[in-house]
Tab-separated table of C-alpha atoms and ligand atoms in Angstrom:
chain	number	residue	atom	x	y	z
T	1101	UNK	CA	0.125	-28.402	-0.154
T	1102	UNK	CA	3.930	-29.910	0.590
T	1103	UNK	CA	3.858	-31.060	-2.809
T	1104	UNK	CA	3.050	-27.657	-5.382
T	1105	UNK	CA	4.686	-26.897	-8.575
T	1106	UNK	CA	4.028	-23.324	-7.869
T	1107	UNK	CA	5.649	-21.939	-5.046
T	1108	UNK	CA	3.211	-19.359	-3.273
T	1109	UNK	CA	4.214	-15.939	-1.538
T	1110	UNK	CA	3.867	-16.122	1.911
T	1111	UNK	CA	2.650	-19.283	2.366
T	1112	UNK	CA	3.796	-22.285	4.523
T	1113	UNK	CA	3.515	-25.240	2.114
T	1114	UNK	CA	3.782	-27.148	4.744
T	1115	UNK	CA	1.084	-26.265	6.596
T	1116	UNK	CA	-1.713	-24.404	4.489
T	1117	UNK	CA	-4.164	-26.276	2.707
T	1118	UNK	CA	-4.866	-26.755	-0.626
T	1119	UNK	CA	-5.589	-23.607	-2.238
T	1120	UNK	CA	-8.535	-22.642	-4.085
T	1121	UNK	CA	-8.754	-22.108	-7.589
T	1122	UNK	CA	-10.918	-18.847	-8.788
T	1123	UNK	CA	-12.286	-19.060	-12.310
T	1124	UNK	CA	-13.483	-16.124	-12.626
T	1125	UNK	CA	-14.113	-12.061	-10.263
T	1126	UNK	CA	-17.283	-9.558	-10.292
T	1127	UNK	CA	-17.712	-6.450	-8.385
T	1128	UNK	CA	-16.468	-7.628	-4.688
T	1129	UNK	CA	-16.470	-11.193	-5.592
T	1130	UNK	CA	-14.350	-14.263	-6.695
T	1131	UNK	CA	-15.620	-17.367	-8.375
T	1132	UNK	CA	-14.347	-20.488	-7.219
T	1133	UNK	CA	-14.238	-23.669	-9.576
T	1134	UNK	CA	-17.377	-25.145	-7.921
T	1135	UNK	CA	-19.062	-22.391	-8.370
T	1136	UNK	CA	-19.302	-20.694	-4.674
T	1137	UNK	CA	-18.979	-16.994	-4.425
T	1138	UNK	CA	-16.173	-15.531	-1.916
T	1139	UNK	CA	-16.162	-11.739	-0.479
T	1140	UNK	CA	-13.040	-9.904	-1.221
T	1141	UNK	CA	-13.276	-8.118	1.995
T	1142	UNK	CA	-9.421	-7.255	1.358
T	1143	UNK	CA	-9.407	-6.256	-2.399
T	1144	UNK	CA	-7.024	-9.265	-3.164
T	1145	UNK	CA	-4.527	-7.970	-1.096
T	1146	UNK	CA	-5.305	-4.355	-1.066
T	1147	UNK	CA	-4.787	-3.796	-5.377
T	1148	UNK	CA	-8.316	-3.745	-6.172
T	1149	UNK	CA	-10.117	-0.575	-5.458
T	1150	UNK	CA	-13.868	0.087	-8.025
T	1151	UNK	CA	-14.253	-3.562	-7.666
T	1152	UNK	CA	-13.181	-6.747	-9.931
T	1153	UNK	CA	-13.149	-5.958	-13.568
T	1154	UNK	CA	-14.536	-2.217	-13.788
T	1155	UNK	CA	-16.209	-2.163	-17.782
T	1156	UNK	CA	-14.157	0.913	-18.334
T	1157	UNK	CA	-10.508	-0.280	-17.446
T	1158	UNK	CA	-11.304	-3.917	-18.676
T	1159	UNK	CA	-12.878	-2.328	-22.104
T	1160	UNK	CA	-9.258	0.360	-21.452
T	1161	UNK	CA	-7.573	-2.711	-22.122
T	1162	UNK	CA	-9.200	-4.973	-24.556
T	1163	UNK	CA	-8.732	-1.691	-26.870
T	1164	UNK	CA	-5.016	-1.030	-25.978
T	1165	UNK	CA	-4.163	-4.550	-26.970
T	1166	UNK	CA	-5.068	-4.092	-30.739
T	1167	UNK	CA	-2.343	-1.293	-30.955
T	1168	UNK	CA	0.643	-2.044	-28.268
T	1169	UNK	CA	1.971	-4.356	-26.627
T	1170	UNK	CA	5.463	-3.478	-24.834
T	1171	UNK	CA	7.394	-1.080	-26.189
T	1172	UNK	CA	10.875	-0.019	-25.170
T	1173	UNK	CA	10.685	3.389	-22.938
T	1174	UNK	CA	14.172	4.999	-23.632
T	1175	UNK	CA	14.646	6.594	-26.877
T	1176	UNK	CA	10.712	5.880	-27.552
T	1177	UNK	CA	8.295	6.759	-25.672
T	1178	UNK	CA	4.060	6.239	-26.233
T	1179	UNK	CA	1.066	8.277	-25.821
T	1180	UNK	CA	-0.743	6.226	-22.906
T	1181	UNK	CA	2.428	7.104	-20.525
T	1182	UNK	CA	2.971	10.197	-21.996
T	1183	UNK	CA	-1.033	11.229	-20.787
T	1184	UNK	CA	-0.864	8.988	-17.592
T	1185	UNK	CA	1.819	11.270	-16.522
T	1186	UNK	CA	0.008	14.745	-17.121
T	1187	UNK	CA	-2.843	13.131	-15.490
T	1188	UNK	CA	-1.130	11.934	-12.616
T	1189	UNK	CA	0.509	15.263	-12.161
T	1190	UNK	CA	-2.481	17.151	-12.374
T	1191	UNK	CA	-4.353	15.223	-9.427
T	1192	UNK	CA	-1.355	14.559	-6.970
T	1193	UNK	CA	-0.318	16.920	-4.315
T	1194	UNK	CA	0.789	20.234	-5.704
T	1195	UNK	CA	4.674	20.661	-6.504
T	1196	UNK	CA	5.238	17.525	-7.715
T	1197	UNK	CA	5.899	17.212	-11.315
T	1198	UNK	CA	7.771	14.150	-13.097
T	1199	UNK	CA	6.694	10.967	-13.316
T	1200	UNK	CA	9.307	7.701	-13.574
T	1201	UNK	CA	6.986	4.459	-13.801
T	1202	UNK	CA	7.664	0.726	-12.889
T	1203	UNK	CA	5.394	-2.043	-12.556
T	1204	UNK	CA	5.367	-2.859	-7.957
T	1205	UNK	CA	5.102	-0.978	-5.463
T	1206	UNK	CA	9.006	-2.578	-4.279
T	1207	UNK	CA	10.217	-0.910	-7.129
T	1208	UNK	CA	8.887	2.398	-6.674
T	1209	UNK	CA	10.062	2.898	-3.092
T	1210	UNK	CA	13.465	1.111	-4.299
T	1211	UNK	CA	13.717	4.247	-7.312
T	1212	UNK	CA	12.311	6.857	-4.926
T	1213	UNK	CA	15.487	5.558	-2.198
T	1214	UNK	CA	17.709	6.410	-5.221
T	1215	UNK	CA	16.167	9.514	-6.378
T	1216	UNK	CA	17.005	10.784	-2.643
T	1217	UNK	CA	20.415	9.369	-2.845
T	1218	UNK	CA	20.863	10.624	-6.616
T	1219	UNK	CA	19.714	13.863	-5.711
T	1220	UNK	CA	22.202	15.039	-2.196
T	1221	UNK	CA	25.298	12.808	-4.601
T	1222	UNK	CA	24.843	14.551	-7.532
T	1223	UNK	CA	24.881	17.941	-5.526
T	1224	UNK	CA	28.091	16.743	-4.491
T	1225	UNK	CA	27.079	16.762	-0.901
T	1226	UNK	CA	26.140	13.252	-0.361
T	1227	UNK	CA	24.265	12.279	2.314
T	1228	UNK	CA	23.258	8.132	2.921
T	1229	UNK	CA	20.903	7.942	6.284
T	1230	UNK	CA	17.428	7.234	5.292
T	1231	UNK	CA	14.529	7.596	8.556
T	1232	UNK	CA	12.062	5.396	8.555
T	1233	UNK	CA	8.919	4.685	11.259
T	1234	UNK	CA	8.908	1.640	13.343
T	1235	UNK	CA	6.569	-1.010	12.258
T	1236	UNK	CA	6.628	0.341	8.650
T	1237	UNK	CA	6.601	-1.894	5.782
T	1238	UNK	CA	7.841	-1.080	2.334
T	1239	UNK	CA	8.233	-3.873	0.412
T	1240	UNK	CA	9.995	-7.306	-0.071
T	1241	UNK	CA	13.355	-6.434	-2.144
T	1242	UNK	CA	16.276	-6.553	0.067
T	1243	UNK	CA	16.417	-2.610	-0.044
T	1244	UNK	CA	12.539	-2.375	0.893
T	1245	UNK	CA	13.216	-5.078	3.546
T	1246	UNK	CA	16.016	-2.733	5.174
T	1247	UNK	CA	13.289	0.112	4.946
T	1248	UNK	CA	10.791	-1.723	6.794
T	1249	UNK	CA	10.470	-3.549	10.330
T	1250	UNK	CA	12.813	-6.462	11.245
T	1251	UNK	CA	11.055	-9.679	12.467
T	1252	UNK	CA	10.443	-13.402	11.369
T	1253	UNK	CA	9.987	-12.168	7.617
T	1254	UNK	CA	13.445	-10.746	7.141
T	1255	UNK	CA	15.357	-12.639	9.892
T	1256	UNK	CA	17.679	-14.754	7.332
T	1257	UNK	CA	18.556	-11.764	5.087
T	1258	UNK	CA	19.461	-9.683	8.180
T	1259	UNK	CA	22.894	-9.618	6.862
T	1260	UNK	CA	22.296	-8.538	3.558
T	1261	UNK	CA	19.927	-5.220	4.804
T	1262	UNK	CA	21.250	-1.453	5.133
T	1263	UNK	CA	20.979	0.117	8.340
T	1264	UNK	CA	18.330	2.890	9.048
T	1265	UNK	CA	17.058	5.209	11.604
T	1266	UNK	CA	14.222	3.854	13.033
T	1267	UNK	CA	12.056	6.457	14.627
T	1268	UNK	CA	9.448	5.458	17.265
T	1269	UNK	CA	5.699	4.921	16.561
T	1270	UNK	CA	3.669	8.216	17.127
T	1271	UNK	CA	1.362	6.148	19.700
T	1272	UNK	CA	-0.892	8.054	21.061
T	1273	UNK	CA	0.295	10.553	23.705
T	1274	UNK	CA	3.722	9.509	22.305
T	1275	UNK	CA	3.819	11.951	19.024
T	1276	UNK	CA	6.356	14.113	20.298
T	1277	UNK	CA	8.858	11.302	20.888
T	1278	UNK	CA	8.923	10.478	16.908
T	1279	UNK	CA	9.297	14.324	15.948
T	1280	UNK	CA	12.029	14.460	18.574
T	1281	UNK	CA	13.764	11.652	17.290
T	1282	UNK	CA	13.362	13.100	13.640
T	1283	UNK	CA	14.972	15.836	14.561
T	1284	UNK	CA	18.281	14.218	16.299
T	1285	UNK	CA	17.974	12.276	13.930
T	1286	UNK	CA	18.279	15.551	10.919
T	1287	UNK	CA	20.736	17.428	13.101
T	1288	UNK	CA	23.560	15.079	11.976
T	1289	UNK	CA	23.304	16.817	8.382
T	1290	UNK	CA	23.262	13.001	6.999
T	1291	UNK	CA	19.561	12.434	6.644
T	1292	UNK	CA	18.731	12.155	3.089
T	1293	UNK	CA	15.211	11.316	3.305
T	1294	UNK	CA	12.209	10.144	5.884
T	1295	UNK	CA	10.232	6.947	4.183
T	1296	UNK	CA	7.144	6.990	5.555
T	1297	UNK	CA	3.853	5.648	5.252
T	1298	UNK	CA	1.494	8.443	5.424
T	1299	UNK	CA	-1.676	8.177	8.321
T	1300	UNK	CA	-1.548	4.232	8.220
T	1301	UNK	CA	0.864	1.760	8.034
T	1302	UNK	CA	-0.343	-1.496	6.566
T	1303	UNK	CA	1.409	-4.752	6.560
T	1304	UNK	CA	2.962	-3.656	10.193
T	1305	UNK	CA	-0.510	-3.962	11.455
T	1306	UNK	CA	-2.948	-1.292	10.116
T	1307	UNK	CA	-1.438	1.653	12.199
T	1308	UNK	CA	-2.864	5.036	12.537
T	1309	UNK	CA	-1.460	8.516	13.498
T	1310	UNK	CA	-2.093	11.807	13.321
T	1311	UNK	CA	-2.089	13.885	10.116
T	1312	UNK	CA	-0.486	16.757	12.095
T	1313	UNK	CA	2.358	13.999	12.861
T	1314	UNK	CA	3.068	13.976	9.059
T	1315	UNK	CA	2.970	17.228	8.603
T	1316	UNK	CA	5.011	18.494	11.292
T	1317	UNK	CA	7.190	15.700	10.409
T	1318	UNK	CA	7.437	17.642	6.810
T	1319	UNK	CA	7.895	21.168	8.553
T	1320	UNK	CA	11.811	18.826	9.959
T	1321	UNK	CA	12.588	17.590	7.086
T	1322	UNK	CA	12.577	20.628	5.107
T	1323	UNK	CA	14.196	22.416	8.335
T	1324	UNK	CA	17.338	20.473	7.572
T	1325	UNK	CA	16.867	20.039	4.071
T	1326	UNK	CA	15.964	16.714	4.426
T	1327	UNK	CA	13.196	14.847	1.675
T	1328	UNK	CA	10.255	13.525	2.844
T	1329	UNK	CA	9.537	9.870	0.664
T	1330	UNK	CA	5.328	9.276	1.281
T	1331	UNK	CA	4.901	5.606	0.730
T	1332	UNK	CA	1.498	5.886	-0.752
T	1333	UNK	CA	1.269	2.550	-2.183
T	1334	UNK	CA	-1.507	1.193	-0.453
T	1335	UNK	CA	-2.832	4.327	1.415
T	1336	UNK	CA	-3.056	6.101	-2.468
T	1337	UNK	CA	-6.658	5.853	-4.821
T	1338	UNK	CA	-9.226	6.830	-2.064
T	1339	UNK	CA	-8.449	4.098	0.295
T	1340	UNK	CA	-7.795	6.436	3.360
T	1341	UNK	CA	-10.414	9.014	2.657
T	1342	UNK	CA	-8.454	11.208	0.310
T	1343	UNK	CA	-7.476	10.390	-3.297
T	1344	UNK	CA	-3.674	10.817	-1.181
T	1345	UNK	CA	-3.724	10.369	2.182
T	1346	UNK	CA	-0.846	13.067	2.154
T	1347	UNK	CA	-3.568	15.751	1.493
T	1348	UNK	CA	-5.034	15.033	5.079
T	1349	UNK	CA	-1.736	16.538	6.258
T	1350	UNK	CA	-2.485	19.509	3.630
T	1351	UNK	CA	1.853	18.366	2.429
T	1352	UNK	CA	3.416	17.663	-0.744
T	1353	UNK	CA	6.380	15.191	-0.115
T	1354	UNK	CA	9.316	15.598	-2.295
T	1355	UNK	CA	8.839	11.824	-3.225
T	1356	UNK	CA	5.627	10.056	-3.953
T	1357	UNK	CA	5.322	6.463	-4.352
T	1358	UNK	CA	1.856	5.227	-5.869
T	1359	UNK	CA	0.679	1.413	-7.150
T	1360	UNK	CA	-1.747	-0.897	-6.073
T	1361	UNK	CA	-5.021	0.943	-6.862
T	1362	UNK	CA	-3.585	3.059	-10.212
T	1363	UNK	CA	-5.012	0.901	-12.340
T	1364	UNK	CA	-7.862	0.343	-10.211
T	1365	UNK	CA	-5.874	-2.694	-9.316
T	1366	UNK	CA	-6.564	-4.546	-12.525
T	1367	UNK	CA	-2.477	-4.478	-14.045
T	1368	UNK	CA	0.744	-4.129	-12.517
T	1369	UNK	CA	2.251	-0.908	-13.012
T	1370	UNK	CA	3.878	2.103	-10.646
T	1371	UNK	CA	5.515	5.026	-10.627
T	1372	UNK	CA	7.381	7.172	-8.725
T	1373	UNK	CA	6.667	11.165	-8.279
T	1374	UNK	CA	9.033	13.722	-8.003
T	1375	UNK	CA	9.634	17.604	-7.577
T	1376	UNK	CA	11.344	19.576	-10.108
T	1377	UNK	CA	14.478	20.176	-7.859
T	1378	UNK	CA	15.363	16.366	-7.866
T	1379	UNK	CA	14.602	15.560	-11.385
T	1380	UNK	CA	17.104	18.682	-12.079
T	1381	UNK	CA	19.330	17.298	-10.030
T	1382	UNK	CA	20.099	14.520	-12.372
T	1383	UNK	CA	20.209	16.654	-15.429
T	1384	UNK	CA	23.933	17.729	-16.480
T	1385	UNK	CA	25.766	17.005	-19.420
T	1386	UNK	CA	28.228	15.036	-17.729
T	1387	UNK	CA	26.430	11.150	-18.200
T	1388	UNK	CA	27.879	9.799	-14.613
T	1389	UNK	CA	24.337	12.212	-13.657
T	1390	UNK	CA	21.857	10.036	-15.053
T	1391	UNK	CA	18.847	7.770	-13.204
T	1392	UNK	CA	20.364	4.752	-13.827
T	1393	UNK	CA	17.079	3.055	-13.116
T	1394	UNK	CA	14.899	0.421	-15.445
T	1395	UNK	CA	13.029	-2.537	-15.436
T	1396	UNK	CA	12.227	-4.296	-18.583
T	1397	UNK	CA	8.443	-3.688	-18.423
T	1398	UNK	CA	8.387	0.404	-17.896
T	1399	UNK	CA	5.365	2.144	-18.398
T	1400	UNK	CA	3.916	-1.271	-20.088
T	1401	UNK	CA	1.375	0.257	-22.562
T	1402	UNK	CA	-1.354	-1.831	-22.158
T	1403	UNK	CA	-0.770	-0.759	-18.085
T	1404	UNK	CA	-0.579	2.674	-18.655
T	1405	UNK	CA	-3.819	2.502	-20.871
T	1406	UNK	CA	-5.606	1.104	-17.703
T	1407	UNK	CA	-4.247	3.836	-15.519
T	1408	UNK	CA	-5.703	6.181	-17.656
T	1409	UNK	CA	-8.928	4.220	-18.042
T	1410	UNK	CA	-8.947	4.452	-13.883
T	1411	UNK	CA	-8.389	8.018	-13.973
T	1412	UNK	CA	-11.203	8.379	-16.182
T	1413	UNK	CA	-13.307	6.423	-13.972
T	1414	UNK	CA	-12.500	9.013	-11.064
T	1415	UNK	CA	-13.451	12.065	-13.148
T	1416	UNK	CA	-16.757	10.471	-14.736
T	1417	UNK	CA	-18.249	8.763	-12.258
T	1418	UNK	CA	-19.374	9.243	-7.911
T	1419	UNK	CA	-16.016	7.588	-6.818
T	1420	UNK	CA	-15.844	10.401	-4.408
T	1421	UNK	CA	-19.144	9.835	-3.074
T	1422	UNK	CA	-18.706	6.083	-2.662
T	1423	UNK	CA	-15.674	6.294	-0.610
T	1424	UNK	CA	-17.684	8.120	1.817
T	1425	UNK	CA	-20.814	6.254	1.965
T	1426	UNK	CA	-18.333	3.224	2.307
T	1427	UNK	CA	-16.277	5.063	5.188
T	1428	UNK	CA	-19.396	5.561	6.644
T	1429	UNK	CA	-20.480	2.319	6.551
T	1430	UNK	CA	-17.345	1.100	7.883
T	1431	UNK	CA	-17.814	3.949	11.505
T	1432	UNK	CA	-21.137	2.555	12.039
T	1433	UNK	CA	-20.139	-0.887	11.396
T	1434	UNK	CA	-17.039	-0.951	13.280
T	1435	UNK	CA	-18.849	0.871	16.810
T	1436	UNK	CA	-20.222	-1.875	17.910
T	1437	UNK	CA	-16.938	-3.244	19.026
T	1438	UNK	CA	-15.977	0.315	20.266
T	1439	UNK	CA	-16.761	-0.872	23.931
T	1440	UNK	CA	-16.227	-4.572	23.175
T	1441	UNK	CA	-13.600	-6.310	26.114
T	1442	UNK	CA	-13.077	-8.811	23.187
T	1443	UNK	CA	-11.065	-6.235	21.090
T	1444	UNK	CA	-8.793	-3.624	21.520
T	1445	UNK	CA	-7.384	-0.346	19.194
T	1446	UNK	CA	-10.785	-0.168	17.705
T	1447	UNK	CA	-9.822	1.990	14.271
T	1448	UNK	CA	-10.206	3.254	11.295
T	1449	UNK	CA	-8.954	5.756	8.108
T	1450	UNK	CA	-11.619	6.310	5.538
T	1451	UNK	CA	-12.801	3.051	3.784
T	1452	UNK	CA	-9.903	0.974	6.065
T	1453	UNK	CA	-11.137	-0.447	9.650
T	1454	UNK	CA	-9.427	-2.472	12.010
T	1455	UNK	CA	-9.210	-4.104	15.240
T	1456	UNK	CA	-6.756	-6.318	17.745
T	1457	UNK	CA	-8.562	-9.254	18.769
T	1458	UNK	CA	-7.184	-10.063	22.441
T	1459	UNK	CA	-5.501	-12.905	22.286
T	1460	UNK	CA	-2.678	-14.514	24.884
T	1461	UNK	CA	0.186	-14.093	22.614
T	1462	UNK	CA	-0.186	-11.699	19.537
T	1463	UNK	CA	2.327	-10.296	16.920
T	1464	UNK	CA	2.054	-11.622	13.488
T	1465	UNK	CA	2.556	-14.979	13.860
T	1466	UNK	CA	-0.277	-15.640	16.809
T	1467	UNK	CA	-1.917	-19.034	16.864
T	1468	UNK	CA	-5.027	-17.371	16.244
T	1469	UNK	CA	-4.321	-15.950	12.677
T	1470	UNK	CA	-4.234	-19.397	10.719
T	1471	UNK	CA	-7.489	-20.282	12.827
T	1472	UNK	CA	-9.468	-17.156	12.117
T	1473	UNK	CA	-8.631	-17.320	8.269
T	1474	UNK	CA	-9.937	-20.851	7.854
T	1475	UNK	CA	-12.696	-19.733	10.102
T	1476	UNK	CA	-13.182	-16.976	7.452
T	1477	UNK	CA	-12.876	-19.129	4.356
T	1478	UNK	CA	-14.979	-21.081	5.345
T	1479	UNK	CA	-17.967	-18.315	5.487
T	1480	UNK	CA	-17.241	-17.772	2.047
T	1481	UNK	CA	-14.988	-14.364	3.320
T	1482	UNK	CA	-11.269	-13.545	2.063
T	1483	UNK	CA	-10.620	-11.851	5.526
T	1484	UNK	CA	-6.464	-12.413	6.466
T	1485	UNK	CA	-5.689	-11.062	9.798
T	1486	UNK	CA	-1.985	-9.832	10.278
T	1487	UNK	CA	-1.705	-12.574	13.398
T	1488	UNK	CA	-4.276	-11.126	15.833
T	1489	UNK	CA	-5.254	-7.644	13.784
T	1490	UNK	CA	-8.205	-8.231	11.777
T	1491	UNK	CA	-9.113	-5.587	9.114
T	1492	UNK	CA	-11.498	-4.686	6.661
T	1493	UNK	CA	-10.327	-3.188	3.002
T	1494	UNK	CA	-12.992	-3.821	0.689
T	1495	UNK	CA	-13.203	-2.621	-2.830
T	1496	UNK	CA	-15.683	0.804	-3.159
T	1497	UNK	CA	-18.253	-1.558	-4.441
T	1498	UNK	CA	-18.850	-3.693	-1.741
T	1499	UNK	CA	-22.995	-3.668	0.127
T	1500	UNK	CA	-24.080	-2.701	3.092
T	1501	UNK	CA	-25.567	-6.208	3.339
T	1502	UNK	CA	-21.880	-7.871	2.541
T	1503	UNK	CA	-20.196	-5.684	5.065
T	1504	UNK	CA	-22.369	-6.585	7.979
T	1505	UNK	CA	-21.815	-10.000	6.947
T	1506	UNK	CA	-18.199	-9.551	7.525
T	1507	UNK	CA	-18.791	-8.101	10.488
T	1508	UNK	CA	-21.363	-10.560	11.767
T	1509	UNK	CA	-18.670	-13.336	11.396
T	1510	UNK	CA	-16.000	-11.242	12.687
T	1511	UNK	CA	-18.476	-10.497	16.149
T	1512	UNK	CA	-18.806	-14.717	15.881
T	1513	UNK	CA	-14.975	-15.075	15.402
T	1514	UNK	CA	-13.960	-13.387	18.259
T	1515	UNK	CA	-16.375	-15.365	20.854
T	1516	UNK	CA	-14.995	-18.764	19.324
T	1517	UNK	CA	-11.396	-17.559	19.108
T	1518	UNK	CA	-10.873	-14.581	21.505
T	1519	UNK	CA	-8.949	-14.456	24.865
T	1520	UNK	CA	-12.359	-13.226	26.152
T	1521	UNK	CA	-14.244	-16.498	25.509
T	1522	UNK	CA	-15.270	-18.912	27.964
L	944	PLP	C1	2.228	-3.467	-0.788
L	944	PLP	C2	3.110	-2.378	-0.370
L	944	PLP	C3	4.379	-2.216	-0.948
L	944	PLP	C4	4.969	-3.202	-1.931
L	944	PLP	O1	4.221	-3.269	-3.109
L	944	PLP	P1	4.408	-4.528	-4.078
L	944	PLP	O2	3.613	-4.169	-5.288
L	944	PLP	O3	3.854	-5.705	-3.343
L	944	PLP	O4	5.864	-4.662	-4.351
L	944	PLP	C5	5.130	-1.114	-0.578
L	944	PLP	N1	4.674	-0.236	0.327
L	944	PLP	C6	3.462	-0.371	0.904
L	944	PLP	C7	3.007	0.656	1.885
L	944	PLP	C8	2.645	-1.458	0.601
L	944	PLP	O5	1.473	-1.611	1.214
């Protein structure tokens, strides 16, 4: 792979080999050119949630072609974003009520960052300290990167990243140390918001804490006036339990950020929720008060159309229902390594499970991560550990019989790669 025309995200051309090329996706699967069948066990990097190519967003889109294609979304605006929004509205946590749309999850943390900002400068009491978790990820812009956890990934842009407040991990036993520290933190009067992801943190290594964490971490914030930011771009469309995992912690957050899944993971497309109180605090007559925010595709049509298609296709059909036979799946599945000396932080939120293979050296860039993907691929499984943290995010569709397969090679993984082997 030195050699590649395309330059791939997060890969090591000098090291990976040759990638594969898919012709075609069905249900939980991905076609490859010769035909063999590969289990999404990670919904092609967490976007896809029904399963590949749903009939009803796929048929949401066909049909939105023969009308739109993109439009421009100031001065003219379009009935699929105009319904998306109402329909986003009416199913997010109560209180929140305006919609601004982009098309990655990046961007919608990067416009919720200035809706915070926006909101304490146009008040004309600024305040510029945003609080963020240890080990949270947020995206890979250069303001997402400042948001999120420093390490290998970010190392030679270090100088180009805004400080934060990093609060400690609610470990167990350790909750009261991050609610502490969010409350120094908010006593300075400078704390314009707390980005957080809410119940699990992804890319820093499938994470859990408490929902009374978040929600006593709320109770703070709007102590000292602070805004609560809930990154819910991966956690949002079922995948923790909850449509939002936010409603675990029974909170609305000022700011909600939601992608990957809203269009059931088919398009690109995002937006960015917000209360009334911050979307008034940009209305004035004087002009220096706008949202100076856009990207050129905004509320793409054709996107929006297959947002709504996916919010169809969680009013008219069991979505509900299989996110809990799925979670359930996943707790009996996952027990038997509940005991296991091979593992350790045996987890899991809803339809998410994970575990920390014991290895001699972990952190993202253990030895063992390159070794247990190919060991993966080659089983016909798209399983990609986060170094020595393997985890299981499959689309709602997936079968008892595929799971246990993952987990059958994931049992034979850890013998041949595992600290614990002989
Ligand atoms: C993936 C992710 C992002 C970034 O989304 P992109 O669409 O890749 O830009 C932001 N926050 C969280 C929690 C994510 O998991």
């Amino acid at each position: 792979m030195r050699h590649s025309t395309v330059w791939y995200p997060f890969t090591q051309h000098a090291l990976e080999p040759p990638m594969r090329r898919i012709v075609g996706t069905e249900g939980a699967y991905l076609v490859d050119e010769d035909g063999a069948s590969i289990l999404d066990a990670i919904s092609s990097w967490w976007v896809i949630t029904h399963g590949h190519r749903h009939p009803v967003v796929m048929e949401a889109i066909r049909k939105a072609t023969e009308t739109y294609d993109q439009i421009i979304f100031a001065e003219y605006t379009h009935a699929p974003a105009e319904e998306l929004a109402r329909g986003l509205i009416e199913i997010a946590p109560p209180g929140l009520a305006h919609v601004f749309y982009s098309d990655s999850g990046s961007t919608a943390v990067e416009v919720a960052l200035k809706m915070a900002l926006g909101f304490f400068h146009n008040g004309g009491h600024p305040r510029n300290r945003i609080c963020v978790l240890e080990h949270g990820y947020h995206g890979d812009t250069i303001g997402t990167m400042s948001t999120g956890e420093r390490g290998v990934f970010n190392a030679a842009y270090a100088p180009l990243l805004f400080s934060v407040d990093r609060l400690p991990f609610p470990d167990p036993g350790r909750e009261q140390a991050t609610l502490d520290a969010f409350e120094t933190a908010c006593a300075s009067g400078e704390v314009a918001a707390l980005l957080i992801e809410p119940l699990l943190l992804g890319a820093g290594g499938m994470k859990t804490y408490p929902a009374s964490v978040l929600s006593e971490l709320k109770r703070i914030a709007e102590r000292h006036s602070s805004l609560l930011i809930a990154d819910e771009v991966m956690t949002g469309w079922g995948r923790t339990g909850s449509l939002f995992a936010c409603e675990q912690a029974s909170i609305t957050p000022d700011i909600l950020c939601t992608s990957k899944g809203m269009t059931g993971g088919v398009l690109p497309l995002a937006a960015t929720l917000c209360t009334g109180q911050i979307f008034e605090a940009h209305l004035s007559p004087d002009r220096r008060k706008t949202f100076f925010h856009s990207s050129s595709y905004t509320a793409n049509p054709i996107a929006c159309a297959a947002a709504l298609a996916n919010l169809a296709v969680w009013k008219g059909e069991p979505v509900r229902e299989r996110i809990e036979v799925l979670t359930e799946r996943q707790r009996q599945q996952i027990a038997r390594f509940a005991e296991d000396l091979r593992f350790v932080n045996v987890r899991q939120r809803g339809t998410i499970a994970a575990l920390d293979l014991k290895v001699p050296a972990g952190g993202y860039l253990a030895e063992v991560g390159p070794r247990l993907k190919a060991f993966f691929r080659e089983r016909g499984l798209l399983i990609r550990p986060l170094g020595n943290v393997i985890y299981l995010m499959p689309p709602y569709c997936i079968t008892e019989d595929d799971l246990q397969r993952a987990y059958d090679a994931i049992d034979e993984a850890a013998s041949l790669f595992g600290a614990g082997r002989l």
